[in-house]
PDB file of C-alpha atoms in Angstrom:
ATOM      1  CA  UNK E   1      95.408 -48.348  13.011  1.00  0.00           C
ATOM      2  CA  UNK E   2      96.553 -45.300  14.227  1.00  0.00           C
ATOM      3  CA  UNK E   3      94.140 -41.876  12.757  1.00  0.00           C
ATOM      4  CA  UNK E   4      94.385 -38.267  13.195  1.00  0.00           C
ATOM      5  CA  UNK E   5      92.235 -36.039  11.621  1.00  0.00           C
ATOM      6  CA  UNK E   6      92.308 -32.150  12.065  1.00  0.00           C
ATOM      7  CA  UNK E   7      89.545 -29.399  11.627  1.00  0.00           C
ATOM      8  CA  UNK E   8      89.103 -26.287  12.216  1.00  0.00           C
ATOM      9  CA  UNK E   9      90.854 -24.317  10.083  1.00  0.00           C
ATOM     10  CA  UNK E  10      90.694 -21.645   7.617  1.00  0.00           C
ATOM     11  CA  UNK E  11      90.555 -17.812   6.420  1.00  0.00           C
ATOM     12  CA  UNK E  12      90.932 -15.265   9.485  1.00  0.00           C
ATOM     13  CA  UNK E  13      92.225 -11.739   9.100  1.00  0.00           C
ATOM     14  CA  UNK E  14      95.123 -11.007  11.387  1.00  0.00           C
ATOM     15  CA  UNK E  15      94.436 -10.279  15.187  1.00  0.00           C
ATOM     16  CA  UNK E  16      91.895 -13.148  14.440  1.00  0.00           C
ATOM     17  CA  UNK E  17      91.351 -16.457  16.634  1.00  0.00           C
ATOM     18  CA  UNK E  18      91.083 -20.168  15.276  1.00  0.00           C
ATOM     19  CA  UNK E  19      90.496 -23.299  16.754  1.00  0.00           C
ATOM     20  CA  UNK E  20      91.685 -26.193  15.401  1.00  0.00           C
ATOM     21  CA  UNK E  21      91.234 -29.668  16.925  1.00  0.00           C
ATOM     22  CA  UNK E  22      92.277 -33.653  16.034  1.00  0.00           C
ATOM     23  CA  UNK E  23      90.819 -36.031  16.678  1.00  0.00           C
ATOM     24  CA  UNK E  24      92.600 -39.243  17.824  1.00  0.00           C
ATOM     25  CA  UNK E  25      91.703 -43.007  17.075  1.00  0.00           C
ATOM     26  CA  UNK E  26      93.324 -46.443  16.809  1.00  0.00           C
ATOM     27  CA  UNK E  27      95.858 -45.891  20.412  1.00  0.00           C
ATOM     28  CA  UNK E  28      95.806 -45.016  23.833  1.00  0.00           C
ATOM     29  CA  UNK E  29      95.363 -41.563  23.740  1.00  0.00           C
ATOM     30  CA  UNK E  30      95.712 -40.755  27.190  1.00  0.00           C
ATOM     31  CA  UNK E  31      99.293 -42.433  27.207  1.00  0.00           C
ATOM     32  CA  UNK E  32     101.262 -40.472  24.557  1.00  0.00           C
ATOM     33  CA  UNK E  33     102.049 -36.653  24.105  1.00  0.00           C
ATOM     34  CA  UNK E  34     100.461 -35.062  21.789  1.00  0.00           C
ATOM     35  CA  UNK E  35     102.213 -32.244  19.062  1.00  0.00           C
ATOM     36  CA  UNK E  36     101.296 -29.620  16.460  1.00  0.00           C
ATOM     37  CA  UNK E  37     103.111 -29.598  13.207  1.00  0.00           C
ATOM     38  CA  UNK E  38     102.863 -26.615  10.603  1.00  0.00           C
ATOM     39  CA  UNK E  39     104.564 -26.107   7.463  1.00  0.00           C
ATOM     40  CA  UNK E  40     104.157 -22.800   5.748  1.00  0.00           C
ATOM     41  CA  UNK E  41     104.327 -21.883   1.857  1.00  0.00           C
ATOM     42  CA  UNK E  42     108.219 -22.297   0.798  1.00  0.00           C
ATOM     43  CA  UNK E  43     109.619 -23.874   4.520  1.00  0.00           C
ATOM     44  CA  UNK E  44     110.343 -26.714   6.253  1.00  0.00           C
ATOM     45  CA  UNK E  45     107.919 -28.510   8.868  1.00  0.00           C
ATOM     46  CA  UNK E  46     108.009 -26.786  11.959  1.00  0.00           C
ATOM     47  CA  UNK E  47     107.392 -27.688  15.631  1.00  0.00           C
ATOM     48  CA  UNK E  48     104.541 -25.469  16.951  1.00  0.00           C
ATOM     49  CA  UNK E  49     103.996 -27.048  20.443  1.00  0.00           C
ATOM     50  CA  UNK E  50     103.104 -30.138  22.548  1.00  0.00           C
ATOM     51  CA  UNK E  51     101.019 -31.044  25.181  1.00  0.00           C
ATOM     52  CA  UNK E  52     101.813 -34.044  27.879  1.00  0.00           C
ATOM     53  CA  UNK E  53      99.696 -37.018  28.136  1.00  0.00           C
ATOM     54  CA  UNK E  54      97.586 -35.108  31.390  1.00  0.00           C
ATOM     55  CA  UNK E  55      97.760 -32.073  29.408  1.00  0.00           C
ATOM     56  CA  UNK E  56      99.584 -30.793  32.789  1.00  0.00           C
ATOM     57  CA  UNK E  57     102.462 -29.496  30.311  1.00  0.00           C
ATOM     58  CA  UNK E  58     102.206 -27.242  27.630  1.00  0.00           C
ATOM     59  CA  UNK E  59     105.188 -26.539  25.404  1.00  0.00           C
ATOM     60  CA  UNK E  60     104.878 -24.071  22.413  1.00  0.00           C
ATOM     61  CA  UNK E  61     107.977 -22.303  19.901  1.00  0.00           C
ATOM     62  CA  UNK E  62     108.939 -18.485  21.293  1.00  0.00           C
ATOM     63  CA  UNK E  63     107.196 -17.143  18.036  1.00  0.00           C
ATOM     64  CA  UNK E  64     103.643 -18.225  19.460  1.00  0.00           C
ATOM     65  CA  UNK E  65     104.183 -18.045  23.031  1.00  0.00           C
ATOM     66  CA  UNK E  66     101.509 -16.059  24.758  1.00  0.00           C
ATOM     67  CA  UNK E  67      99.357 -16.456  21.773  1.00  0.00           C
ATOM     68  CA  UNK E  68      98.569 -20.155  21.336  1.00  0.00           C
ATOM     69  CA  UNK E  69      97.328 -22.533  24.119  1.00  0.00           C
ATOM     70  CA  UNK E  70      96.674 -26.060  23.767  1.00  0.00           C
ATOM     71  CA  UNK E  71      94.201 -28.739  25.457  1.00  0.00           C
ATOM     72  CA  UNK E  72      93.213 -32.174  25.117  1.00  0.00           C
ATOM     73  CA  UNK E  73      90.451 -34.242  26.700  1.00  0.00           C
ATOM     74  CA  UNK E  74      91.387 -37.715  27.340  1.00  0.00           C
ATOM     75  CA  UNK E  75      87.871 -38.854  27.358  1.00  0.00           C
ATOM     76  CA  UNK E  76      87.040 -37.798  23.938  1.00  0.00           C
ATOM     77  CA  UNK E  77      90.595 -38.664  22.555  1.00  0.00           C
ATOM     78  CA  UNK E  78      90.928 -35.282  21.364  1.00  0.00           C
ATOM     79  CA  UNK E  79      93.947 -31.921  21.135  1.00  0.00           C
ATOM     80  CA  UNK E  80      93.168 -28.751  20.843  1.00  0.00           C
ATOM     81  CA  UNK E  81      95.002 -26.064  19.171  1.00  0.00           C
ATOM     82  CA  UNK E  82      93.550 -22.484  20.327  1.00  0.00           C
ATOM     83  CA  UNK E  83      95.404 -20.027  18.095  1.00  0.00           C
ATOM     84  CA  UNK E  84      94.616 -16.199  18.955  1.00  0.00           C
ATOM     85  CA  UNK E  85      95.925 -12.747  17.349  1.00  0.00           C
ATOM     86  CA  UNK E  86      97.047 -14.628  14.294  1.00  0.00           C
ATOM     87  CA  UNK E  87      99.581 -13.298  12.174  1.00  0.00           C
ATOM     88  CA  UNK E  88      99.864 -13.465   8.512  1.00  0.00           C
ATOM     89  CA  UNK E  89     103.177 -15.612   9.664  1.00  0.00           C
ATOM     90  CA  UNK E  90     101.345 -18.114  11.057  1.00  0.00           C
ATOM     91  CA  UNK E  91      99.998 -19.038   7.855  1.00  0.00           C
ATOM     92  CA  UNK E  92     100.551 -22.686   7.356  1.00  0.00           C
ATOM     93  CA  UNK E  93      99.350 -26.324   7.223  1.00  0.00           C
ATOM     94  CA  UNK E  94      98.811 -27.378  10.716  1.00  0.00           C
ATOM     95  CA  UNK E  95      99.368 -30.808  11.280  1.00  0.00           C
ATOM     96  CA  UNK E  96      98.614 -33.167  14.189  1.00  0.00           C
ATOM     97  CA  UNK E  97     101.544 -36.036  15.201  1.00  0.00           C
ATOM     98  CA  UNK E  98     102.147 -38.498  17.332  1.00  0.00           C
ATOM     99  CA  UNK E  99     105.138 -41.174  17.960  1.00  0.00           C
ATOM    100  CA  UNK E 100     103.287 -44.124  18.597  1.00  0.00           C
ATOM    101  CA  UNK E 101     104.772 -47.294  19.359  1.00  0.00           C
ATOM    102  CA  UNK E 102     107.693 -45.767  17.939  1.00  0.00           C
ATOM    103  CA  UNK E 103     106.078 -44.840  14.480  1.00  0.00           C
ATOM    104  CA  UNK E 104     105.656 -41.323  13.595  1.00  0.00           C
ATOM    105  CA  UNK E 105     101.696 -40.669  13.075  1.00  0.00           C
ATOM    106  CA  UNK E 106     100.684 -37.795  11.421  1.00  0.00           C
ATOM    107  CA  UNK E 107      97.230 -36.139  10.157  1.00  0.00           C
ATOM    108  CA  UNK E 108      96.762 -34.856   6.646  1.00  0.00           C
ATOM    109  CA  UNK E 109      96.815 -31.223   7.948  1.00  0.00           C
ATOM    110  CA  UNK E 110      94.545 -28.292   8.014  1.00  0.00           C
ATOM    111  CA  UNK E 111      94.789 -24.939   6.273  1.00  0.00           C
ATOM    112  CA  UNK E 112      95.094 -22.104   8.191  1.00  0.00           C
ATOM    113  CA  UNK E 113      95.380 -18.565   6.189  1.00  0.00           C
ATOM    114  CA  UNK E 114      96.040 -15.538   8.198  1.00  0.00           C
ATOM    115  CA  UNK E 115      95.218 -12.499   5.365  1.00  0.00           C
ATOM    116  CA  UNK E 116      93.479  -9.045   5.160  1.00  0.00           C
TER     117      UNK E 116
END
C-alpha cells in the first residue's frame, strides 16, 4: 500500500533553515507529482508547493516563494522540502500527499516550529 513518511522537522528560530524529507513506498514514484501540505495552529490545510514527476517543475504559494525549494530523487523514492529564513508564519504541520491511482495519500505530518 501506498506510505509516506516525513522527517525532518522541528524547533528553529526565525531566519533559520529546515529540511524536511518523505519518503515514498508502495507506487511508482517516479510517475506521480509530488506536494507539500501544512496546516498551522487554528487554519485550514494549505497548499505549500509541488514538484513534477522529473522534478523539472517546481511550484510553491507566493508566501514562500524565494524561500523554499523542493527536490526529489527518483532513485531513492524520495521529496525534499528545503525551507530557509523561516518565519514564525510558517509554523505548521507539514504534510507529504500524493493522488495515487486516484486516492488521496497523505503522511502523518511533521512539526515544524518557527520561535525565538
Amino acid at each position: 500500500q501506498v506510505q509516506l513518511v516525513e522527517s525532518g522537522g522541528g524547533l528553529v528560530q526565525p531566519g533559520g533553515s529546515l529540511r524536511l524529507s518523505c519518503a515514498a513506498s508502495g507506487f511508482t514514484f517516479r510517475e506521480y507529482v509530488m506536494s507539500w501540505y501544512r496546516r498551522a495552529p487554528g487554519k485550514e490545510r494549505e497548499l505549500v508547493g509541488f514538484i513534477s514527476q522529473s522534478g523539472g517543475l517546481t511550484e510553491f504559494k507566493d508566501s514562500v516563494k524565494g524561500r523554499f525549494t523542493m527536490s526529489r530523487d527518483n532513485t531513492r523514492n524520495t521529496v525534499i522540502l528545503q525551507m530557509n529564513s523561516l518565519k514564525p508564519d510558517d509554523t505548521a504541520v507539514y504534510y507529504c500527499y500524493a493522488r495515487v491511482l486516484g486516492r488521496d495519500s497523505w503522511g502523518r505530518g511533521t512539526q515544524v516550529t518557527v520561535s525565538s
